[in-house]
mmCIF file of C-alpha atoms in Angstrom:
data_model
loop_
_atom_site.group_PDB
_atom_site.id
_atom_site.type_symbol
_atom_site.label_atom_id
_atom_site.label_comp_id
_atom_site.label_asym_id
_atom_site.label_seq_id
_atom_site.Cartn_x
_atom_site.Cartn_y
_atom_site.Cartn_z
ATOM 1 C CA UNK A 1 -23.530 23.934 -7.584
ATOM 2 C CA UNK A 2 -19.486 23.487 -7.294
ATOM 3 C CA UNK A 3 -18.419 20.267 -8.806
ATOM 4 C CA UNK A 4 -17.277 18.751 -4.960
ATOM 5 C CA UNK A 5 -21.482 18.883 -4.496
ATOM 6 C CA UNK A 6 -22.142 17.230 -7.868
ATOM 7 C CA UNK A 7 -19.948 14.571 -7.512
ATOM 8 C CA UNK A 8 -21.964 14.851 -4.537
ATOM 9 C CA UNK A 9 -25.018 14.846 -5.874
ATOM 10 C CA UNK A 10 -24.406 11.718 -7.772
ATOM 11 C CA UNK A 11 -22.437 9.122 -5.419
ATOM 12 C CA UNK A 12 -25.043 9.555 -2.217
ATOM 13 C CA UNK A 13 -27.564 6.746 -4.635
ATOM 14 C CA UNK A 14 -24.588 4.241 -5.741
ATOM 15 C CA UNK A 15 -23.638 4.529 -1.515
ATOM 16 C CA UNK A 16 -26.110 2.543 -0.808
ATOM 17 C CA UNK A 17 -25.649 0.606 -3.661
ATOM 18 C CA UNK A 18 -22.818 -0.292 -1.522
ATOM 19 C CA UNK A 19 -25.403 -0.212 1.715
ATOM 20 C CA UNK A 20 -26.839 -3.675 0.292
ATOM 21 C CA UNK A 21 -24.332 -5.573 -0.715
ATOM 22 C CA UNK A 22 -23.867 -8.671 1.023
ATOM 23 C CA UNK A 23 -19.935 -7.968 2.217
ATOM 24 C CA UNK A 24 -21.101 -4.069 3.660
ATOM 25 C CA UNK A 25 -24.271 -5.599 4.482
ATOM 26 C CA UNK A 26 -22.539 -8.173 7.020
ATOM 27 C CA UNK A 27 -19.719 -6.074 8.041
ATOM 28 C CA UNK A 28 -23.084 -3.707 9.158
ATOM 29 C CA UNK A 29 -24.563 -6.372 11.365
ATOM 30 C CA UNK A 30 -21.386 -7.559 12.799
ATOM 31 C CA UNK A 31 -22.126 -11.315 11.162
ATOM 32 C CA UNK A 32 -19.303 -10.945 7.286
ATOM 33 C CA UNK A 33 -17.633 -14.454 7.814
ATOM 34 C CA UNK A 34 -14.293 -14.144 8.549
ATOM 35 C CA UNK A 35 -12.584 -15.642 4.976
ATOM 36 C CA UNK A 36 -14.861 -12.657 3.183
ATOM 37 C CA UNK A 37 -13.172 -10.265 5.373
ATOM 38 C CA UNK A 38 -10.218 -11.792 5.565
ATOM 39 C CA UNK A 39 -9.466 -11.933 1.672
ATOM 40 C CA UNK A 40 -11.337 -8.980 1.308
ATOM 41 C CA UNK A 41 -8.354 -7.556 3.764
ATOM 42 C CA UNK A 42 -5.679 -8.608 1.839
ATOM 43 C CA UNK A 43 -6.850 -6.437 -1.314
ATOM 44 C CA UNK A 44 -7.363 -3.679 0.073
ATOM 45 C CA UNK A 45 -3.584 -4.055 1.552
ATOM 46 C CA UNK A 46 -2.406 -4.187 -2.108
ATOM 47 C CA UNK A 47 -4.879 -1.273 -3.112
ATOM 48 C CA UNK A 48 -4.089 1.133 -0.344
ATOM 49 C CA UNK A 49 -0.258 0.593 -1.064
ATOM 50 C CA UNK A 50 -0.956 1.718 -4.584
ATOM 51 C CA UNK A 51 -3.532 4.631 -3.253
ATOM 52 C CA UNK A 52 -0.592 6.043 -1.546
ATOM 53 C CA UNK A 53 1.771 6.119 -5.018
ATOM 54 C CA UNK A 54 -0.826 8.312 -6.582
ATOM 55 C CA UNK A 55 -0.817 10.966 -3.748
ATOM 56 C CA UNK A 56 2.710 10.793 -4.800
ATOM 57 C CA UNK A 57 2.454 11.746 -8.486
ATOM 58 C CA UNK A 58 -0.822 14.126 -7.809
ATOM 59 C CA UNK A 59 2.009 16.414 -4.730
ATOM 60 C CA UNK A 60 4.765 15.920 -8.113
ATOM 61 C CA UNK A 61 1.923 17.968 -9.785
ATOM 62 C CA UNK A 62 0.245 19.362 -7.263
ATOM 63 C CA UNK A 63 0.181 23.940 -6.746
ATOM 64 C CA UNK A 64 2.357 24.859 -4.270
ATOM 65 C CA UNK A 65 -0.958 25.256 -2.126
ATOM 66 C CA UNK A 66 -1.859 21.783 -1.643
ATOM 67 C CA UNK A 67 1.680 19.998 -2.743
ATOM 68 C CA UNK A 68 1.301 19.715 2.357
ATOM 69 C CA UNK A 69 -1.593 18.336 1.533
ATOM 70 C CA UNK A 70 -1.053 15.682 -0.646
ATOM 71 C CA UNK A 71 2.164 14.905 1.453
ATOM 72 C CA UNK A 72 0.066 14.794 3.968
ATOM 73 C CA UNK A 73 -2.088 12.510 2.708
ATOM 74 C CA UNK A 74 0.153 10.230 1.432
ATOM 75 C CA UNK A 75 1.878 9.663 5.185
ATOM 76 C CA UNK A 76 -1.384 9.483 6.517
ATOM 77 C CA UNK A 77 -2.419 6.930 4.252
ATOM 78 C CA UNK A 78 0.712 5.026 4.488
ATOM 79 C CA UNK A 79 1.360 5.030 8.317
ATOM 80 C CA UNK A 80 -1.906 5.645 9.482
ATOM 81 C CA UNK A 81 -4.363 3.804 7.723
ATOM 82 C CA UNK A 82 -2.327 0.959 7.189
ATOM 83 C CA UNK A 83 -1.603 0.408 10.319
ATOM 84 C CA UNK A 84 -4.442 0.067 11.357
ATOM 85 C CA UNK A 85 -4.759 -2.085 8.584
ATOM 86 C CA UNK A 86 -2.495 -4.135 9.415
ATOM 87 C CA UNK A 87 -4.311 -4.252 13.278
ATOM 88 C CA UNK A 88 -7.240 -5.884 11.696
ATOM 89 C CA UNK A 89 -5.831 -8.012 9.444
ATOM 90 C CA UNK A 90 -3.722 -9.813 11.818
ATOM 91 C CA UNK A 91 -7.213 -10.724 14.194
ATOM 92 C CA UNK A 92 -8.227 -12.537 10.462
ATOM 93 C CA UNK A 93 -5.679 -13.352 9.250
ATOM 94 C CA UNK A 94 -4.982 -11.597 6.575
ATOM 95 C CA UNK A 95 -2.155 -12.974 4.868
ATOM 96 C CA UNK A 96 -0.558 -9.204 4.303
ATOM 97 C CA UNK A 97 2.246 -10.220 2.830
ATOM 98 C CA UNK A 98 1.562 -13.371 0.035
ATOM 99 C CA UNK A 99 -2.019 -11.536 -1.156
ATOM 100 C CA UNK A 100 -2.123 -11.326 -4.637
ATOM 101 C CA UNK A 101 -3.815 -8.254 -6.846
ATOM 102 C CA UNK A 102 -7.314 -9.888 -7.718
ATOM 103 C CA UNK A 103 -9.151 -8.775 -10.415
ATOM 104 C CA UNK A 104 -10.676 -5.789 -9.614
ATOM 105 C CA UNK A 105 -8.506 -4.803 -7.495
ATOM 106 C CA UNK A 106 -5.700 -4.952 -9.819
ATOM 107 C CA UNK A 107 -8.504 -2.800 -12.020
ATOM 108 C CA UNK A 108 -9.169 -0.499 -10.204
ATOM 109 C CA UNK A 109 -5.697 0.421 -9.220
ATOM 110 C CA UNK A 110 -4.891 0.610 -13.035
ATOM 111 C CA UNK A 111 -7.376 3.239 -13.091
ATOM 112 C CA UNK A 112 -6.886 5.106 -10.324
ATOM 113 C CA UNK A 113 -2.498 5.415 -11.050
ATOM 114 C CA UNK A 114 -3.426 5.742 -14.506
ATOM 115 C CA UNK A 115 -5.712 8.538 -13.803
ATOM 116 C CA UNK A 116 -3.319 10.757 -11.916
ATOM 117 C CA UNK A 117 -0.808 11.506 -14.966
ATOM 118 C CA UNK A 118 -3.874 13.863 -15.131
ATOM 119 C CA UNK A 119 -3.709 16.336 -11.663
ATOM 120 C CA UNK A 120 -7.350 17.410 -11.653
ATOM 121 C CA UNK A 121 -8.622 13.737 -13.180
ATOM 122 C CA UNK A 122 -7.533 12.431 -10.755
ATOM 123 C CA UNK A 123 -8.544 14.473 -8.216
ATOM 124 C CA UNK A 124 -11.804 12.910 -9.333
ATOM 125 C CA UNK A 125 -11.224 9.439 -9.888
ATOM 126 C CA UNK A 126 -9.837 8.678 -6.230
ATOM 127 C CA UNK A 127 -12.525 11.064 -4.609
ATOM 128 C CA UNK A 128 -15.160 8.146 -4.699
ATOM 129 C CA UNK A 129 -12.215 5.936 -2.068
ATOM 130 C CA UNK A 130 -11.733 9.265 0.087
ATOM 131 C CA UNK A 131 -15.583 10.108 0.142
ATOM 132 C CA UNK A 132 -17.207 6.899 0.229
ATOM 133 C CA UNK A 133 -15.704 5.991 2.702
ATOM 134 C CA UNK A 134 -16.315 8.964 4.419
ATOM 135 C CA UNK A 135 -19.837 9.132 3.512
ATOM 136 C CA UNK A 136 -20.210 4.644 4.897
ATOM 137 C CA UNK A 137 -18.356 4.893 8.629
ATOM 138 C CA UNK A 138 -21.175 7.697 8.899
ATOM 139 C CA UNK A 139 -24.751 5.592 8.514
ATOM 140 C CA UNK A 140 -22.476 2.712 9.507
ATOM 141 C CA UNK A 141 -21.967 4.252 13.140
ATOM 142 C CA UNK A 142 -25.577 5.617 13.536
ATOM 143 C CA UNK A 143 -26.392 1.873 14.262
ATOM 144 C CA UNK A 144 -22.323 0.170 14.238
ATOM 145 C CA UNK A 145 -22.183 -3.438 14.719
ATOM 146 C CA UNK A 146 -22.046 -4.988 18.456
ATOM 147 C CA UNK A 147 -18.566 -7.075 17.306
ATOM 148 C CA UNK A 148 -15.415 -5.167 17.742
ATOM 149 C CA UNK A 149 -13.574 -5.923 15.283
ATOM 150 C CA UNK A 150 -15.961 -4.935 12.356
ATOM 151 C CA UNK A 151 -16.451 -2.032 14.741
ATOM 152 C CA UNK A 152 -13.289 -0.888 14.855
ATOM 153 C CA UNK A 153 -13.344 -0.821 10.912
ATOM 154 C CA UNK A 154 -16.282 1.339 10.955
ATOM 155 C CA UNK A 155 -14.994 3.503 13.182
ATOM 156 C CA UNK A 156 -11.649 3.690 11.230
ATOM 157 C CA UNK A 157 -14.312 4.772 8.710
ATOM 158 C CA UNK A 158 -15.768 7.084 10.842
ATOM 159 C CA UNK A 159 -13.671 9.612 12.352
ATOM 160 C CA UNK A 160 -14.368 13.195 11.626
ATOM 161 C CA UNK A 161 -9.697 13.199 10.456
ATOM 162 C CA UNK A 162 -10.762 11.329 8.435
ATOM 163 C CA UNK A 163 -14.154 13.625 7.246
ATOM 164 C CA UNK A 164 -11.581 16.568 7.142
ATOM 165 C CA UNK A 165 -9.545 15.151 5.004
ATOM 166 C CA UNK A 166 -11.677 14.174 2.634
ATOM 167 C CA UNK A 167 -12.877 17.835 2.264
ATOM 168 C CA UNK A 168 -9.223 19.084 2.013
ATOM 169 C CA UNK A 169 -9.784 16.545 -1.494
ATOM 170 C CA UNK A 170 -13.111 18.611 -2.516
ATOM 171 C CA UNK A 171 -11.373 21.754 -1.842
ATOM 172 C CA UNK A 172 -8.302 20.593 -4.225
ATOM 173 C CA UNK A 173 -11.251 19.135 -6.958
ATOM 174 C CA UNK A 174 -12.845 22.760 -6.574
ATOM 175 C CA UNK A 175 -9.879 24.881 -6.622
ATOM 176 C CA UNK A 176 -8.453 22.801 -9.650
ATOM 177 C CA UNK A 177 -12.056 23.317 -12.105
ATOM 178 C CA UNK A 178 -11.621 19.934 -13.906
ATOM 179 C CA UNK A 179 -14.746 20.052 -17.291
ATOM 180 C CA UNK A 180 -17.545 18.700 -14.739
ATOM 181 C CA UNK A 181 -18.292 16.509 -17.004
ATOM 182 C CA UNK A 182 -15.164 14.612 -17.905
ATOM 183 C CA UNK A 183 -15.172 15.229 -13.351
ATOM 184 C CA UNK A 184 -18.158 13.041 -13.603
ATOM 185 C CA UNK A 185 -17.474 10.775 -15.809
ATOM 186 C CA UNK A 186 -14.765 9.557 -13.991
ATOM 187 C CA UNK A 187 -15.823 9.580 -10.433
ATOM 188 C CA UNK A 188 -18.689 7.579 -12.131
ATOM 189 C CA UNK A 189 -15.792 5.031 -12.984
ATOM 190 C CA UNK A 190 -14.350 5.500 -10.063
ATOM 191 C CA UNK A 191 -17.905 4.615 -8.205
ATOM 192 C CA UNK A 192 -18.024 1.463 -10.775
ATOM 193 C CA UNK A 193 -14.193 0.461 -9.109
ATOM 194 C CA UNK A 194 -15.398 0.211 -4.820
ATOM 195 C CA UNK A 195 -18.578 -1.052 -5.472
ATOM 196 C CA UNK A 196 -16.764 -3.946 -7.887
ATOM 197 C CA UNK A 197 -14.241 -4.317 -4.602
ATOM 198 C CA UNK A 198 -16.874 -5.658 -2.014
ATOM 199 C CA UNK A 199 -17.493 -8.569 -4.887
ATOM 200 C CA UNK A 200 -14.590 -10.539 -2.783
ATOM 201 C CA UNK A 201 -12.527 -13.113 -4.566
#
């Protein structure tokens, strides 16, 4: 198996753990209490700003063939994903300007930014977010919530375009040929941060 396929094999059971989390289950049913999702949106907004910085730090180190990929990912996150995020946040009354990082957000973004000091490490560390949300979106879209705002959130991550961005990261990981054990350790740590992020402050 390729490195990315090895990571998928590790990650799939961990996605099931996320699906069972009360926050994710509430989104799936469409009945998650609004204050919980509002708080999650505020934390995720702060996370995404640093996620752009992670892509940018990796772009500086990227081989010529993938410089454009990482610039595109940074651009898409900043201009497209954050635009959708602001729109959805407005519907829930989230205070993005006044939001402060909770412990889970602070720990996760510090892990990603530190890992991005190394190109191969940074790719393995960030992959749980891209691949995890793409996988969650695809699964939740099989029986989407009727509540339109939660349905919009699911549709964002179930979109084939998001899956295509995720695949670009997989290709970069495989071509970077990281040490497999280290890549697995970073990926597993990233998945643990993903799970902790659902514990809304």
